Amino acid sequence: MRLTRYFLPVLKETPAEAQIVSHRLMLRAGMIKQAAAGIYSWLPLGYKVLRRIEQIVHEEQALAGHLAMLMPTIQSADLWRESGRYDAYGEEMLRIKDRSGRDMLFTPTAEELITDIFRANVSSYKDLPLTMYQIQWKFRDEIRPRFGVMRGREFLMKDGYNFDLTREDALHAYNRHLVSYLRTYERMGLQAIPMRADSGPIGGDDTHEFLVLAETGESEVFYDSQITDLKFGDREVDYDSVEQCQAVLEEFTSRYARTDETHDEAKFADVPEERRRVARGIEVGQIFYFGTKYSDALGATVQTKDGEKVPVHMGSHGIGVSRLLGAIIEASHDDKGIIWPEGVTPFHCGIVNLKQGDEEADAACEALYKALTAAGLDPLYDDRNERAGGKFATMDLIGLPWRITVGPRGLKNGVVELTSRRTGESEEMPPEAAVARIVEIYAAHRG
Ligand code: ATP
Ligand code: MG
């Protein structure tokens, strides 16, 4: 992409309404624009990151054997009356009437609808196990929408639902989701710690939230510092293996890590004092096992091998896709702007032309642009007629992890400069070597 053809409405002023750094930076970098309280338009740069996050979620869900699908945002109230949640959900649910006066709603979650799809189509144990998921907009009429996309009213969520014959099978699905979520967040450059949590209006027995540690997080968290040393890394886990998934769950949940909702002072006191941490975290996902709660309410049964009709065991699993942009920025920025991890960056690298209009510099930038694009990468070429300082400030603000700087002086010696946004370190090298380096860096990132 050439910047002169892009839509990047960067703000010079720090927006007064934004209280936390991720919200400020998303507004300043021209990623989002508020349409109403807690409701945002996604401008091209923000939308690009959103799509990259979605892509990682889709890839990881596919690896775990989960099927992508899509359900509507507007649902009839009938199913929600059947489950008893129409009244129970309270004021967070946006209720709508259609022209015939029928009660409709904008879905805050989709257990009812997926269970209805299941009961209409599946009746035998032979069709199990089954896990389906969607990435779809949700609406929750939060009392206090704030912090930009972190606590919106309309927000994008990955919500997945597993259907299993037995409690054991459903617990395997739970563990499989835990493994898959650990991989998903790490690919986004995040450490998200599974913490024992409270189930809230979804209901259920077993549930973990995934929290990214950040001062601006809304949850207070208590944990054993050893947990932050755990990395999923590039280990291979067979998703079909009950033992392997169970082992990962045990490894990542055996140390004390809880949100304030489930915090237990007495148990926390068992953690050696020097390892006890009290901090804040951003919830970026949650997994639930809730057994037959919805299948009982909605009559979703399957026939076993012996011909017996039993309610199906279920769980649901969510990732805060749009909230993740805020969480990633909270975890990765400096006073100049965002620092995107390679896994989610909107463009793989920036090209800064120090002297637009200089024949040699223009030609070298064009050649770099072509070479990077031919290698399957997506560069952003700042081809504006602007001072170098302004170009650098824009690149730093929007946070591309790598920048190639091209100027007449370097070109005389046959070199350009490759700069890491994270470390600020620069290295001079021939243009071909810079391209090769960037190709190599991204080849190391899965997906
Ligand atoms: P919270 O406690 O933050 O209100 P929740 O526990 O009600 O969230 P879930 O039902 O677990 O949310 O939804 C799955 C994920 O969706 C959450 O882990 C979170 O990342 C995201 N999410 C929930 N509410 C919002 C919101 N208002 N804005 C943006 N993302 C949200
Ligand atoms: Mg939650």
XYZ file of C-alpha atoms and ligand atoms in Angstrom:
479
model
C 0.000 0.000 0.000
C 1.176 3.498 -0.830
C 0.390 5.959 1.921
C -0.764 8.609 -0.563
C -3.546 6.226 -1.591
C -4.428 5.096 1.901
C -6.915 6.474 4.414
C -4.972 7.104 7.596
C -6.595 9.960 9.515
C -3.832 10.348 12.126
C -4.674 12.764 14.945
C -2.067 15.278 16.119
C -3.840 16.041 19.383
C -4.313 13.521 22.139
C -8.067 12.873 22.288
C -9.367 14.076 25.630
C -12.077 11.429 25.982
C -9.619 8.526 26.015
C -8.474 7.503 29.483
C -6.108 4.683 28.656
C -3.192 4.402 26.301
C -4.650 1.795 23.927
C -7.768 3.874 23.351
C -5.696 7.020 22.804
C -3.355 5.288 20.377
C -6.142 3.634 18.396
C -7.792 7.028 17.919
C -4.529 8.829 17.168
C -3.445 6.167 14.662
C -6.755 6.494 12.804
C -7.825 2.919 13.514
C -11.320 3.500 14.869
C -13.917 6.207 15.165
C -16.668 6.249 17.722
C -20.157 6.156 16.205
C -22.087 6.130 19.499
C -21.153 5.266 23.083
C -19.353 1.914 22.969
C -19.960 1.524 19.227
C -17.161 2.029 16.712
C -16.442 2.190 13.037
C -13.314 0.316 12.077
C -11.212 2.431 9.730
C -8.882 0.687 7.254
C -5.865 0.359 9.578
C -7.903 -0.872 12.549
C -9.922 -3.205 10.356
C -6.728 -4.721 8.984
C -5.535 -5.664 12.465
C -8.987 -6.948 13.362
C -8.883 -9.203 10.299
C -5.429 -10.502 11.196
C -6.609 -11.396 14.676
C -9.663 -13.116 13.211
C -7.399 -15.014 10.823
C -5.258 -16.367 13.660
C -8.381 -17.416 15.547
C -9.760 -19.199 12.462
C -6.473 -21.004 11.800
C -6.143 -22.190 15.366
C -9.772 -23.282 15.564
C -9.345 -25.290 12.367
C -6.287 -27.023 13.840
C -8.327 -28.016 16.886
C -10.970 -29.524 14.598
C -13.662 -26.925 15.248
C -16.065 -25.945 12.479
C -16.595 -22.324 11.472
C -20.189 -21.172 10.944
C -22.199 -17.972 11.292
C -25.394 -17.196 13.174
C -27.466 -14.002 12.937
C -26.981 -11.042 15.259
C -30.746 -10.510 15.585
C -32.649 -13.365 17.184
C -36.209 -14.041 18.192
C -36.942 -13.838 21.927
C -38.772 -17.192 21.837
C -35.725 -19.390 22.296
C -34.512 -17.204 25.122
C -37.868 -17.590 26.845
C -37.503 -21.335 26.499
C -34.133 -21.304 28.266
C -35.339 -18.835 30.884
C -32.670 -16.300 30.017
C -34.932 -13.717 28.376
C -35.833 -12.304 31.764
C -32.674 -13.397 33.573
C -30.300 -11.514 31.261
C -31.505 -8.133 32.443
C -30.720 -4.701 31.073
C -27.557 -5.727 29.253
C -29.678 -7.296 26.540
C -30.775 -4.980 23.747
C -34.427 -5.774 23.073
C -36.056 -4.860 19.795
C -39.569 -5.196 18.375
C -40.113 -5.919 14.707
C -42.946 -4.347 12.695
C -45.427 -7.017 13.773
C -44.628 -6.383 17.414
C -42.634 -9.592 17.872
C -39.912 -9.506 20.515
C -36.434 -9.735 19.040
C -33.007 -9.106 20.501
C -29.454 -8.345 19.453
C -27.558 -11.399 20.570
C -25.182 -11.022 23.552
C -24.119 -14.702 23.179
C -25.552 -17.674 21.294
C -26.007 -20.793 23.453
C -29.741 -20.918 22.717
C -29.498 -20.582 18.957
C -26.728 -23.143 18.563
C -28.591 -25.581 20.803
C -31.664 -25.107 18.631
C -29.618 -25.883 15.513
C -28.242 -28.951 17.244
C -31.574 -30.335 18.446
C -33.118 -29.917 14.992
C -30.342 -31.823 13.251
C -28.523 -34.228 15.520
C -30.058 -37.205 17.249
C -27.381 -39.883 17.440
C -24.171 -40.346 19.407
C -22.582 -41.159 16.044
C -22.579 -37.457 15.149
C -20.590 -36.563 18.250
C -18.253 -35.010 19.214
C -19.093 -31.734 17.502
C -17.701 -28.239 18.050
C -18.850 -25.270 16.025
C -17.868 -21.657 16.386
C -18.416 -18.265 14.840
C -16.769 -14.874 14.866
C -19.710 -12.520 15.072
C -20.749 -9.159 16.503
C -22.369 -9.166 19.903
C -24.241 -6.441 21.688
C -24.309 -5.941 25.437
C -25.772 -2.743 26.742
C -22.951 -2.207 29.244
C -23.676 0.380 31.953
C -20.284 1.934 31.469
C -18.861 1.418 28.002
C -15.308 2.719 28.198
C -11.698 2.286 27.200
C -12.583 2.198 23.500
C -12.897 -1.288 22.068
C -11.966 -2.863 25.398
C -15.435 -2.428 26.845
C -17.699 -1.668 23.960
C -21.404 -2.236 23.656
C -21.043 -3.713 20.186
C -17.996 -5.971 20.028
C -16.624 -8.838 17.993
C -16.423 -12.189 19.723
C -15.373 -15.652 18.760
C -17.899 -17.917 20.416
C -17.617 -21.674 20.161
C -19.855 -24.454 21.431
C -19.044 -28.109 22.000
C -21.533 -30.984 22.026
C -20.447 -34.260 23.560
C -21.994 -37.528 24.636
C -20.504 -37.689 28.108
C -19.135 -35.415 30.776
C -15.643 -36.852 30.143
C -15.833 -36.047 26.437
C -17.025 -32.512 27.193
C -14.167 -32.036 29.630
C -11.789 -33.094 26.884
C -13.362 -30.422 24.683
C -12.771 -27.936 27.508
C -9.104 -28.929 27.765
C -8.718 -28.833 23.989
C -10.017 -25.263 23.999
C -7.553 -24.327 26.702
C -4.658 -25.637 24.586
C -5.963 -23.947 21.479
C -6.415 -20.607 23.276
C -2.895 -20.703 24.680
C -1.550 -21.130 21.148
C -3.873 -18.455 19.778
C -2.801 -15.751 22.233
C 0.897 -16.572 21.911
C 0.669 -16.149 18.146
C -0.627 -12.644 18.842
C 2.438 -11.924 20.960
C 0.432 -12.084 24.194
C 0.804 -13.961 27.403
C -2.752 -14.738 28.536
C -2.904 -16.564 31.852
C -5.765 -18.994 32.496
C -7.336 -18.155 35.847
C -10.112 -19.889 37.714
C -13.184 -17.712 37.384
C -16.847 -17.276 38.092
C -19.355 -18.331 35.463
C -21.741 -15.338 35.518
C -24.947 -15.462 33.424
C -23.608 -18.221 31.128
C -23.780 -20.609 34.109
C -21.735 -23.721 34.739
C -19.236 -25.506 36.938
C -15.880 -25.338 35.277
C -14.586 -22.112 33.882
C -11.306 -20.337 33.298
C -10.735 -16.802 32.131
C -7.634 -15.836 30.153
C -6.049 -12.662 31.450
C -3.381 -10.422 30.026
C -1.544 -8.614 32.790
C -1.818 -4.822 32.407
C -2.062 -1.926 34.840
C -5.196 -0.707 33.110
C -6.966 -4.076 33.375
C -10.421 -4.052 34.911
C -9.961 -7.261 36.916
C -7.884 -7.579 40.039
C -5.837 -10.775 39.836
C -3.891 -12.857 42.333
C -1.263 -15.303 41.148
C 1.883 -17.263 41.771
C 4.674 -15.500 39.857
C 5.942 -18.860 38.561
C 2.999 -18.913 36.182
C 4.453 -16.127 34.056
C 7.427 -18.369 33.206
C 5.157 -20.835 31.434
C 5.211 -20.650 27.653
C 3.308 -22.871 25.295
C 5.985 -22.326 22.661
C 6.184 -24.610 19.651
C 5.390 -27.858 21.420
C 3.249 -30.328 19.491
C -0.004 -31.373 21.098
C -2.342 -33.895 19.542
C -5.800 -32.399 20.010
C -7.394 -35.834 19.903
C -5.276 -37.047 22.791
C -7.153 -36.812 26.090
C -3.907 -37.290 28.033
C -1.920 -34.643 26.170
C -4.614 -31.962 26.479
C -5.154 -32.856 30.126
C -1.413 -32.543 30.781
C -1.340 -29.024 29.325
C -4.361 -28.014 31.415
C -2.699 -29.315 34.548
C 0.571 -27.602 33.789
C -1.078 -24.233 33.138
C -3.701 -24.285 35.884
C -2.004 -25.987 38.822
C -0.398 -22.807 40.178
C -2.516 -20.297 42.021
C -4.082 -17.780 39.597
C -7.478 -16.270 40.250
C -9.533 -13.178 39.644
C -11.063 -11.320 42.574
C -14.349 -13.172 42.010
C -12.865 -16.508 43.036
C -9.897 -15.347 45.077
C -9.285 -17.350 48.264
C -6.935 -15.672 50.779
C -6.299 -18.915 52.650
C -5.209 -20.792 49.507
C -3.186 -17.800 48.307
C -1.309 -17.876 51.622
C 0.047 -21.304 50.652
C 2.035 -19.680 47.837
C 5.506 -18.697 49.114
C 5.367 -15.007 49.938
C 8.054 -13.924 47.466
C 6.005 -15.453 44.637
C 2.631 -13.929 45.545
C 1.510 -11.262 43.116
C -1.490 -8.963 43.168
C -1.968 -7.144 39.884
C -4.500 -6.185 37.263
C -5.528 -8.010 34.128
C -7.579 -7.724 30.946
C -9.929 -10.629 30.261
C -9.390 -11.703 26.657
C -11.264 -14.985 26.738
C -13.167 -17.513 28.775
C -13.944 -21.211 28.524
C -16.921 -22.935 30.196
C -18.120 -26.415 30.793
C -21.760 -26.296 31.804
C -22.943 -29.849 31.283
C -26.591 -30.239 30.355
C -27.854 -26.807 31.409
C -28.990 -25.759 27.924
C -29.675 -29.214 26.540
C -32.044 -29.874 29.459
C -33.781 -26.536 29.027
C -34.153 -26.869 25.245
C -34.460 -30.634 24.963
C -31.284 -31.389 23.035
C -30.827 -35.129 23.355
C -28.989 -37.866 21.499
C -29.476 -41.590 21.350
C -26.660 -43.666 22.864
C -25.352 -46.967 21.501
C -27.910 -48.739 23.673
C -30.799 -46.703 22.304
C -31.147 -44.581 25.416
C -31.988 -40.869 24.977
C -29.633 -38.622 26.952
C -29.121 -34.854 27.109
C -25.969 -33.724 25.354
C -23.060 -32.274 27.388
C -22.008 -28.813 26.362
C -19.563 -26.022 26.910
C -19.017 -22.603 25.411
C -15.809 -20.757 24.728
C -15.257 -17.100 23.928
C -12.462 -14.881 22.699
C -12.800 -11.107 22.802
C -11.608 -10.505 19.242
C -12.113 -6.716 19.150
C -10.991 -6.295 22.783
C -7.733 -8.006 21.825
C -6.597 -4.968 19.837
C -6.737 -2.895 22.999
C -5.119 -5.623 25.074
C -2.245 -6.045 22.623
C -1.595 -2.299 22.568
C -1.733 -2.075 26.374
C 0.902 -4.810 26.465
C 3.027 -3.441 23.617
C 3.606 0.285 23.154
C 5.992 3.082 24.109
C 5.676 6.853 24.307
C 5.920 7.171 20.519
C 3.072 4.810 19.759
C 2.033 1.241 19.142
C 4.502 -1.624 18.712
C 2.669 -4.409 16.864
C 3.851 -7.957 17.387
C 4.723 -9.518 13.999
C 1.748 -11.901 14.302
C -0.901 -9.182 14.042
C 0.766 -6.162 12.454
C -1.396 -4.400 9.837
C 1.560 -4.118 7.430
C 4.699 -6.219 7.608
C 7.035 -3.280 7.261
C 7.169 0.368 6.405
C 9.249 1.950 3.653
C 10.250 5.544 4.317
C 11.527 7.593 1.422
C 13.663 10.387 2.877
C 13.655 12.375 -0.342
C 10.495 11.948 -2.344
C 11.077 13.164 -5.879
C 14.743 12.180 -5.911
C 14.981 9.883 -8.881
C 17.269 7.356 -7.296
C 15.454 7.262 -3.936
C 12.064 6.895 -5.632
C 13.343 4.070 -7.821
C 14.915 2.249 -4.873
C 11.671 2.501 -2.876
C 9.644 1.212 -5.799
C 12.029 -1.709 -6.208
C 11.801 -2.549 -2.493
C 8.039 -2.310 -2.607
C 7.876 -4.675 -5.574
C 10.326 -7.162 -4.072
C 8.503 -7.312 -0.736
C 5.129 -7.662 -2.424
C 6.462 -10.376 -4.729
C 7.635 -12.241 -1.609
C 4.035 -12.303 -0.377
C 4.466 -9.481 2.129
C 2.359 -6.401 2.632
C 4.512 -3.255 2.961
C 3.343 0.296 3.610
C 5.313 2.791 1.519
C 5.307 6.337 2.840
C 5.517 8.137 -0.490
C 4.220 11.472 0.799
C 6.052 14.697 0.146
C 6.794 15.252 3.812
C 9.721 15.869 6.096
C 11.554 12.788 7.318
C 10.607 13.630 10.928
C 6.896 13.551 10.136
C 7.258 10.251 8.304
C 9.131 8.653 11.185
C 6.538 9.921 13.681
C 3.712 8.353 11.658
C 5.537 5.038 11.328
C 6.298 4.985 15.055
C 2.706 5.844 15.932
C 1.115 3.145 13.793
C 3.668 0.682 15.119
C 4.889 -1.414 12.176
C 7.565 -3.702 13.624
C 10.094 -3.038 10.836
C 11.010 0.027 8.826
C 13.269 0.377 5.820
C 14.596 3.897 5.399
C 15.811 4.923 1.963
C 17.754 8.105 1.246
C 20.126 9.451 -1.407
C 23.096 9.407 0.964
C 22.781 5.718 1.833
C 22.086 4.792 -1.744
C 25.426 6.295 -2.797
C 27.011 3.532 -0.708
C 24.459 0.995 -1.912
C 22.670 0.686 1.430
C 19.328 1.297 3.100
C 18.592 1.209 6.816
C 16.549 -1.493 8.545
C 15.107 -0.444 11.906
C 13.327 -2.459 14.556
C 10.397 -0.580 16.077
C 10.754 -2.543 19.310
C 14.447 -1.954 20.014
C 14.970 1.155 17.908
C 18.165 -0.436 16.577
C 19.131 0.232 12.981
C 21.395 -1.610 10.628
C 22.642 -0.590 7.195
C 22.572 -3.142 4.414
C 21.964 -3.458 0.671
C 18.241 -3.310 -0.225
C 18.169 -6.999 -1.238
C 19.542 -7.975 2.162
C 16.830 -5.951 3.914
C 14.155 -7.723 1.888
C 15.702 -11.108 2.663
C 15.831 -10.278 6.368
C 12.168 -9.297 6.507
C 11.136 -12.372 4.548
C 13.075 -14.498 7.041
C 11.536 -12.774 10.070
C 7.984 -13.410 8.898
C 8.730 -16.946 7.768
C 9.463 -17.654 11.436
C 5.916 -16.643 12.336
C 3.377 -19.370 11.899
C 0.436 -18.725 9.628
P -16.524 -9.006 31.212
O -16.388 -9.705 32.531
O -15.262 -8.288 30.775
O -17.745 -8.163 31.112
P -17.695 -11.393 30.233
O -17.090 -12.388 31.158
O -19.062 -10.949 30.478
O -16.717 -10.135 30.113
P -17.801 -13.415 28.171
O -19.231 -13.731 28.136
O -16.864 -14.339 28.852
O -17.582 -11.930 28.731
O -17.340 -13.107 26.666
C -16.170 -13.633 26.043
C -15.139 -12.562 25.809
O -15.686 -11.438 25.120
C -14.592 -11.962 27.094
O -13.568 -12.767 27.620
C -14.065 -10.619 26.621
O -12.764 -10.749 26.121
C -15.007 -10.246 25.498
N -15.956 -9.225 25.945
C -16.960 -9.352 26.831
N -17.621 -8.211 27.002
C -17.021 -7.302 26.190
C -17.250 -5.929 25.902
N -18.231 -5.251 26.493
N -16.441 -5.313 24.999
C -15.454 -5.995 24.386
N -15.189 -7.290 24.616
C -15.957 -7.942 25.507
Mg -15.999 -13.776 30.754
